[in-house]
mmCIF file of C-alpha atoms in Angstrom:
data_model
loop_
_atom_site.group_PDB
_atom_site.id
_atom_site.type_symbol
_atom_site.label_atom_id
_atom_site.label_comp_id
_atom_site.label_asym_id
_atom_site.label_seq_id
_atom_site.Cartn_x
_atom_site.Cartn_y
_atom_site.Cartn_z
ATOM 1 C CA MET A 135 0.012 -0.118 0.108
ATOM 2 C CA LYS A 136 1.277 3.606 -0.660
ATOM 3 C CA LYS A 137 2.370 5.607 2.287
ATOM 4 C CA ILE A 138 1.143 9.142 1.589
ATOM 5 C CA ILE A 139 -1.612 10.850 -0.351
ATOM 6 C CA PHE A 140 -1.458 14.549 -1.475
ATOM 7 C CA CYS A 141 -5.012 15.436 -2.379
ATOM 8 C CA ASP A 142 -6.177 18.831 -4.208
ATOM 9 C CA ILE A 143 -9.534 20.420 -2.883
ATOM 10 C CA ASP A 144 -11.457 22.408 -5.089
ATOM 11 C CA GLY A 145 -12.964 20.338 -8.172
ATOM 12 C CA THR A 146 -11.278 17.399 -6.739
ATOM 13 C CA LEU A 147 -12.361 16.738 -3.339
ATOM 14 C CA ILE A 148 -15.302 19.178 -3.029
ATOM 15 C CA LYS A 149 -17.032 21.890 -5.105
ATOM 16 C CA GLY A 150 -17.535 25.484 -3.800
ATOM 17 C CA LEU A 151 -18.842 25.430 -0.449
ATOM 18 C CA SER A 152 -20.011 21.780 -0.292
ATOM 19 C CA LYS A 153 -18.978 19.131 2.454
ATOM 20 C CA ILE A 154 -16.822 16.416 1.584
ATOM 21 C CA SER A 155 -18.736 13.308 0.603
ATOM 22 C CA TYR A 156 -19.304 10.483 3.096
ATOM 23 C CA HIS A 157 -17.511 8.075 0.849
ATOM 24 C CA ASN A 158 -14.272 10.268 0.164
ATOM 25 C CA LEU A 159 -14.107 10.773 4.040
ATOM 26 C CA LEU A 160 -14.514 6.822 4.395
ATOM 27 C CA ALA A 161 -11.669 6.337 2.054
ATOM 28 C CA PHE A 162 -9.583 8.581 3.902
ATOM 29 C CA LYS A 163 -10.297 6.991 7.284
ATOM 30 C CA LYS A 164 -9.514 3.506 5.900
ATOM 31 C CA PHE A 165 -6.278 4.682 4.355
ATOM 32 C CA MET A 166 -5.297 6.531 7.480
ATOM 33 C CA ASP A 167 -6.427 3.501 10.145
ATOM 34 C CA ALA A 168 -3.916 1.323 7.617
ATOM 35 C CA GLY A 169 -0.911 3.973 8.685
ATOM 36 C CA GLY A 170 -1.293 6.021 5.759
ATOM 37 C CA LYS A 171 -0.982 9.948 5.751
ATOM 38 C CA VAL A 172 -3.263 12.383 3.929
ATOM 39 C CA VAL A 173 -2.033 16.007 3.025
ATOM 40 C CA LEU A 174 -4.279 18.507 1.617
ATOM 41 C CA SER A 175 -2.473 20.184 -1.209
ATOM 42 C CA THR A 176 -4.543 23.229 -2.447
ATOM 43 C CA GLY A 177 -4.209 26.850 -3.899
ATOM 44 C CA ARG A 178 -6.451 28.101 -1.043
ATOM 45 C CA SER A 179 -5.210 29.973 1.702
ATOM 46 C CA SER A 180 -4.500 28.369 5.052
ATOM 47 C CA SER A 181 -7.421 30.122 6.488
ATOM 48 C CA SER A 182 -9.878 28.996 4.022
ATOM 49 C CA ILE A 183 -9.396 25.293 4.629
ATOM 50 C CA ARG A 184 -9.702 25.129 8.195
ATOM 51 C CA GLY A 185 -13.221 23.662 7.862
ATOM 52 C CA VAL A 186 -11.907 21.002 5.538
ATOM 53 C CA ILE A 187 -9.525 20.067 7.879
ATOM 54 C CA ALA A 188 -11.956 19.869 10.605
ATOM 55 C CA GLN A 189 -14.339 17.658 8.683
ATOM 56 C CA ILE A 190 -11.406 15.238 7.907
ATOM 57 C CA GLU A 191 -9.922 15.018 11.255
ATOM 58 C CA LYS A 192 -13.391 14.680 13.154
ATOM 59 C CA PHE A 193 -14.306 11.772 10.758
ATOM 60 C CA THR A 194 -11.054 9.695 10.485
ATOM 61 C CA LYS A 195 -10.028 10.516 14.321
ATOM 62 C CA HIS A 196 -6.616 11.240 12.827
ATOM 63 C CA LYS A 197 -4.608 14.606 12.947
ATOM 64 C CA LEU A 198 -3.439 16.014 9.578
ATOM 65 C CA GLU A 199 0.699 16.500 9.869
ATOM 66 C CA TYR A 200 0.927 18.887 6.873
ATOM 67 C CA VAL A 201 -0.965 21.027 4.518
ATOM 68 C CA ILE A 202 -0.094 22.834 1.443
ATOM 69 C CA CYS A 203 -1.640 26.054 0.735
ATOM 70 C CA SER A 204 -1.165 28.730 -2.016
ATOM 71 C CA THR A 205 -0.032 26.068 -4.520
ATOM 72 C CA GLY A 206 3.157 25.695 -2.444
ATOM 73 C CA GLY A 207 3.755 29.234 -1.250
ATOM 74 C CA TYR A 208 2.805 28.129 2.271
ATOM 75 C CA ILE A 209 3.503 24.873 3.904
ATOM 76 C CA TYR A 210 2.022 24.401 7.599
ATOM 77 C CA ASP A 211 4.113 21.656 9.548
ATOM 78 C CA PHE A 212 1.510 20.554 12.330
ATOM 79 C CA LEU A 213 4.166 18.284 13.748
ATOM 80 C CA GLY A 214 6.661 20.994 14.292
ATOM 81 C CA ALA A 215 3.994 23.700 14.640
ATOM 82 C CA THR A 216 6.009 25.829 12.193
ATOM 83 C CA THR A 217 5.053 27.289 8.803
ATOM 84 C CA ILE A 218 7.485 27.280 5.590
ATOM 85 C CA THR A 219 6.758 30.163 3.436
ATOM 86 C CA HIS A 220 8.072 31.312 0.012
ATOM 87 C CA PRO A 221 6.313 34.467 -0.891
ATOM 88 C CA ILE A 222 6.493 37.205 -3.571
ATOM 89 C CA SER A 223 8.013 40.272 -2.106
ATOM 90 C CA ASN A 224 5.994 43.442 -1.199
ATOM 91 C CA PHE A 225 7.721 45.500 -3.852
ATOM 92 C CA ASN A 226 6.943 42.929 -6.485
ATOM 93 C CA SER A 227 3.328 42.170 -5.207
ATOM 94 C CA ARG A 228 2.593 46.051 -5.511
ATOM 95 C CA LYS A 229 3.853 46.514 -8.941
ATOM 96 C CA ILE A 230 1.598 43.720 -9.993
ATOM 97 C CA TYR A 231 -1.403 45.045 -8.361
ATOM 98 C CA GLU A 232 -0.536 48.512 -9.735
ATOM 99 C CA TYR A 233 -0.475 47.182 -13.317
ATOM 100 C CA CYS A 234 -3.679 45.247 -12.736
ATOM 101 C CA ARG A 235 -5.512 48.149 -11.163
ATOM 102 C CA LYS A 236 -4.504 50.512 -14.083
ATOM 103 C CA LYS A 237 -5.582 47.732 -16.646
ATOM 104 C CA ARG A 238 -8.737 46.924 -14.888
ATOM 105 C CA ILE A 239 -7.552 43.303 -14.086
ATOM 106 C CA TRP A 240 -8.894 42.012 -11.043
ATOM 107 C CA PHE A 241 -6.297 41.118 -8.317
ATOM 108 C CA TRP A 242 -6.734 38.841 -5.435
ATOM 109 C CA GLY A 243 -3.716 38.214 -2.859
ATOM 110 C CA TYR A 244 -3.001 35.788 -0.246
ATOM 111 C CA ASN A 245 -0.627 37.136 2.706
ATOM 112 C CA GLU A 246 0.308 36.675 6.321
ATOM 113 C CA GLU A 247 -2.366 39.606 7.460
ATOM 114 C CA ALA A 248 -4.880 38.011 5.328
ATOM 115 C CA ASN A 249 -4.308 34.388 6.975
ATOM 116 C CA ARG A 250 -4.734 36.104 10.410
ATOM 117 C CA ARG A 251 -7.844 37.764 9.667
ATOM 118 C CA PHE A 252 -9.678 34.836 7.633
ATOM 119 C CA ALA A 253 -9.425 36.831 4.588
ATOM 120 C CA VAL A 254 -7.999 37.762 1.124
ATOM 121 C CA PHE A 255 -7.011 40.951 -0.212
ATOM 122 C CA ALA A 256 -8.842 41.985 -3.423
ATOM 123 C CA SER A 257 -8.735 45.015 -5.713
ATOM 124 C CA ASN A 258 -12.444 45.659 -5.819
ATOM 125 C CA ILE A 259 -15.719 44.566 -4.071
ATOM 126 C CA TRP A 260 -16.870 42.469 -7.133
ATOM 127 C CA PHE A 261 -14.057 40.149 -7.114
ATOM 128 C CA GLY A 262 -14.081 40.191 -3.219
ATOM 129 C CA SER A 263 -17.782 38.752 -3.484
ATOM 130 C CA ILE A 264 -16.326 35.632 -5.456
ATOM 131 C CA THR A 265 -14.106 34.927 -2.160
ATOM 132 C CA ARG A 266 -17.149 35.168 -0.040
ATOM 133 C CA MET A 267 -19.389 32.974 -2.522
ATOM 134 C CA PHE A 268 -16.870 30.265 -2.792
ATOM 135 C CA LYS A 269 -14.196 30.065 0.073
ATOM 136 C CA ASN A 270 -16.666 31.643 2.874
ATOM 137 C CA ILE A 271 -13.734 34.168 3.773
ATOM 138 C CA ARG A 272 -13.609 37.751 4.224
ATOM 139 C CA THR A 273 -12.415 40.220 1.795
ATOM 140 C CA LEU A 274 -10.035 43.339 2.512
ATOM 141 C CA MET A 275 -9.118 46.025 0.012
ATOM 142 C CA VAL A 276 -5.343 45.940 -0.958
ATOM 143 C CA LYS A 277 -5.276 49.961 -0.354
ATOM 144 C CA LYS A 278 -5.701 49.114 3.378
ATOM 145 C CA THR A 279 -2.549 47.011 3.808
ATOM 146 C CA THR A 280 1.121 48.247 4.225
ATOM 147 C CA ASP A 281 2.557 44.803 3.538
ATOM 148 C CA LEU A 282 1.327 43.025 0.421
ATOM 149 C CA THR A 283 4.047 40.507 0.610
ATOM 150 C CA CYS A 284 2.092 37.419 -1.080
ATOM 151 C CA PHE A 285 2.344 33.584 -0.929
ATOM 152 C CA LYS A 286 0.156 33.539 -4.021
ATOM 153 C CA ILE A 287 -1.493 36.218 -6.359
ATOM 154 C CA ILE A 288 -4.471 35.419 -8.552
ATOM 155 C CA THR A 289 -5.478 37.832 -11.478
ATOM 156 C CA LEU A 290 -8.669 37.598 -13.469
ATOM 157 C CA SER A 291 -10.096 39.138 -16.515
ATOM 158 C CA LEU A 292 -12.908 38.620 -18.621
ATOM 159 C CA SER A 293 -10.288 39.449 -21.604
ATOM 160 C CA LYS A 294 -8.281 36.653 -22.661
ATOM 161 C CA LYS A 295 -5.966 39.046 -24.479
ATOM 162 C CA LYS A 296 -5.305 41.353 -21.388
ATOM 163 C CA ILE A 297 -4.445 38.101 -19.391
ATOM 164 C CA ASN A 298 -1.877 37.077 -22.213
ATOM 165 C CA ILE A 299 -0.392 40.729 -22.393
ATOM 166 C CA LEU A 300 -0.344 40.451 -18.330
ATOM 167 C CA SER A 301 1.474 37.222 -18.384
ATOM 168 C CA SER A 302 4.190 38.406 -21.298
ATOM 169 C CA TRP A 303 4.497 41.529 -18.925
ATOM 170 C CA ILE A 304 5.472 39.826 -15.810
ATOM 171 C CA LYS A 305 7.854 37.459 -17.428
ATOM 172 C CA GLN A 306 9.644 40.512 -19.009
ATOM 173 C CA GLU A 307 9.417 42.839 -16.060
ATOM 174 C CA PHE A 308 10.496 40.358 -13.330
ATOM 175 C CA ASN A 309 13.222 38.474 -15.174
ATOM 176 C CA SER A 310 11.806 35.012 -14.050
ATOM 177 C CA GLN A 311 11.346 35.932 -10.631
ATOM 178 C CA ILE A 312 7.740 35.102 -10.820
ATOM 179 C CA ASN A 313 6.226 31.715 -11.748
ATOM 180 C CA VAL A 314 3.302 32.251 -14.021
ATOM 181 C CA THR A 315 0.475 29.606 -14.211
ATOM 182 C CA HIS A 316 -2.346 30.043 -16.705
ATOM 183 C CA GLN A 317 -5.090 28.171 -14.851
ATOM 184 C CA ASN A 318 -7.582 28.939 -17.356
ATOM 185 C CA PRO A 319 -7.622 31.576 -20.573
ATOM 186 C CA MET A 320 -8.988 34.290 -18.311
ATOM 187 C CA MET A 321 -6.975 33.297 -14.948
ATOM 188 C CA LEU A 322 -3.282 33.443 -13.923
ATOM 189 C CA GLU A 323 -1.880 32.349 -10.751
ATOM 190 C CA LEU A 324 1.503 33.659 -9.692
ATOM 191 C CA ASN A 325 3.943 32.461 -7.128
ATOM 192 C CA ALA A 326 7.474 33.199 -6.321
ATOM 193 C CA VAL A 327 9.906 31.561 -8.774
ATOM 194 C CA GLY A 328 10.684 27.912 -7.991
ATOM 195 C CA VAL A 329 7.267 27.433 -5.809
ATOM 196 C CA SER A 330 4.925 24.874 -6.735
ATOM 197 C CA LYS A 331 2.572 21.861 -5.333
ATOM 198 C CA GLY A 332 5.425 19.766 -6.738
ATOM 199 C CA LYS A 333 8.378 21.463 -4.906
ATOM 200 C CA ALA A 334 6.362 21.402 -1.434
ATOM 201 C CA ILE A 335 5.632 17.734 -1.929
ATOM 202 C CA LYS A 336 9.203 16.831 -2.335
ATOM 203 C CA TYR A 337 9.950 18.952 0.800
ATOM 204 C CA ILE A 338 7.499 16.892 2.850
ATOM 205 C CA LEU A 339 8.528 13.515 1.294
ATOM 206 C CA ASN A 340 11.965 14.255 2.377
ATOM 207 C CA GLN A 341 10.890 15.407 6.041
ATOM 208 C CA LEU A 342 8.933 12.031 6.374
ATOM 209 C CA ASN A 343 11.668 9.937 4.694
ATOM 210 C CA ILE A 344 9.186 8.639 2.242
ATOM 211 C CA GLU A 345 10.103 7.799 -1.419
ATOM 212 C CA PRO A 346 8.330 9.352 -4.109
ATOM 213 C CA GLY A 347 7.304 6.034 -5.473
ATOM 214 C CA ASP A 348 5.225 5.523 -2.274
ATOM 215 C CA ALA A 349 3.292 8.944 -2.759
ATOM 216 C CA VAL A 350 -0.061 9.505 -4.460
ATOM 217 C CA ALA A 351 -1.307 12.794 -6.127
ATOM 218 C CA ILE A 352 -4.788 13.646 -6.706
ATOM 219 C CA GLY A 353 -5.828 16.773 -8.664
ATOM 220 C CA ASN A 354 -7.738 18.302 -11.512
ATOM 221 C CA GLY A 355 -5.989 21.743 -12.322
ATOM 222 C CA VAL A 356 -2.818 22.939 -14.264
ATOM 223 C CA ASN A 357 -1.090 23.576 -10.638
ATOM 224 C CA ASP A 358 -1.442 19.770 -9.984
ATOM 225 C CA ILE A 359 0.665 18.916 -12.988
ATOM 226 C CA GLU A 360 4.077 19.211 -10.973
ATOM 227 C CA ALA A 361 2.409 17.358 -8.097
ATOM 228 C CA PHE A 362 1.807 14.346 -10.472
ATOM 229 C CA ASN A 363 5.406 14.641 -11.484
ATOM 230 C CA ALA A 364 6.610 14.294 -8.053
ATOM 231 C CA VAL A 365 4.951 11.050 -7.052
ATOM 232 C CA GLY A 366 4.680 7.655 -8.133
ATOM 233 C CA LEU A 367 0.912 7.389 -8.802
ATOM 234 C CA SER A 368 -1.230 10.183 -9.910
ATOM 235 C CA PHE A 369 -4.906 10.479 -10.823
ATOM 236 C CA ALA A 370 -6.645 13.422 -12.702
ATOM 237 C CA VAL A 371 -10.176 13.960 -11.309
ATOM 238 C CA ASN A 372 -12.828 16.010 -13.167
ATOM 239 C CA THR A 373 -10.720 17.800 -15.869
ATOM 240 C CA ARG A 374 -10.998 19.029 -19.277
ATOM 241 C CA ASN A 375 -7.623 20.144 -19.592
ATOM 242 C CA LYS A 376 -5.749 18.027 -21.974
ATOM 243 C CA THR A 377 -2.311 18.516 -20.634
ATOM 244 C CA VAL A 378 -3.470 17.749 -16.820
ATOM 245 C CA PHE A 379 -5.343 14.709 -18.408
ATOM 246 C CA SER A 380 -2.116 13.606 -19.900
ATOM 247 C CA GLN A 381 0.145 13.788 -17.176
ATOM 248 C CA ALA A 382 -1.861 11.489 -14.819
ATOM 249 C CA ASN A 383 -1.688 7.627 -14.449
ATOM 250 C CA HIS A 384 -5.417 7.373 -14.125
ATOM 251 C CA HIS A 385 -8.627 9.571 -14.814
ATOM 252 C CA TYR A 386 -11.950 10.060 -13.509
ATOM 253 C CA SER A 387 -14.333 12.219 -15.626
ATOM 254 C CA TYR A 388 -16.424 13.111 -12.305
ATOM 255 C CA TYR A 389 -15.387 14.639 -8.885
ATOM 256 C CA ARG A 390 -18.030 13.307 -6.297
ATOM 257 C CA ASP A 391 -16.672 10.420 -4.751
ATOM 258 C CA ALA A 392 -13.679 10.077 -7.392
ATOM 259 C CA VAL A 393 -11.205 10.288 -4.383
ATOM 260 C CA TYR A 394 -13.008 7.427 -2.787
ATOM 261 C CA ASP A 395 -12.904 5.615 -6.106
ATOM 262 C CA ALA A 396 -9.175 6.195 -6.770
ATOM 263 C CA ILE A 397 -8.224 5.317 -3.030
ATOM 264 C CA ASN A 398 -10.533 2.027 -3.309
ATOM 265 C CA GLU A 399 -9.634 0.891 -6.780
ATOM 266 C CA HIS A 400 -6.015 1.639 -6.777
ATOM 267 C CA ILE A 401 -4.390 2.351 -3.299
ATOM 268 C CA LEU A 402 -5.943 0.111 -0.656
ATOM 269 C CA ASP A 403 -4.871 -3.398 -0.492
ATOM 270 C CA LEU A 404 -7.521 -6.180 -0.387
ATOM 271 C CA GLU A 405 -7.266 -6.819 3.382
ATOM 272 C CA THR A 406 -7.873 -2.791 4.143
ATOM 273 C CA LYS A 407 -10.359 -2.419 1.459
ATOM 274 C CA ASN A 408 -12.729 -5.181 3.388
ATOM 275 C CA HIS A 409 -11.975 -3.953 6.663
#
């Protein structure tokens, strides 16, 4: 049996504000009862996943040891009660914000102050309403913070052209200091260079002395590709992205109970499955 599962949240484990399904929780419990470890690996901020963590820990009766947030920009180590962060500097974050403000591109930033206040920093009220609708967290206006050092930045526009121009500008302006991921044609996900779910997974595997071949990744987005490449077994769930699909070992066209099916069909041994 594999030793550790790295699982994405949105579109993989749940959708929007929905709760984790009974079967997905049951699969986690069986895996953890057998000695396996589960690590949430998400693009969300740490403050927005506390409810998800609580659901898993209450149902499984096991404590999570690590969580990966902000696509690897923020790792929480529950064992050592420490955080490992790789942020975009305040100067660079503000430069990106000012560009987005002038070009009317929505900006959404995760930083330490936002984590403490169960919030994110957004460039306008409309974009802030999305965070309340889907992430159940508060929205703060960027102009109200003095330190915009961000673990991750999301930019969004209804214009694909604006997003492509922004991507080119970032790559030219910051000389490879910023990692740019096209989550979809209208959205960019920005991290400090070298930051990814894959790098975070490698860090945790090293800390726990687990070989990549004993690890599993389950996800649905472009930011999960490096996670797939960092482990021995991978599952793409509920994705239409051909690149994401091609990088995974197995595929499920749906999201509800897909995590259960992946664990039950491919990860648990027969004895554990029937327990």
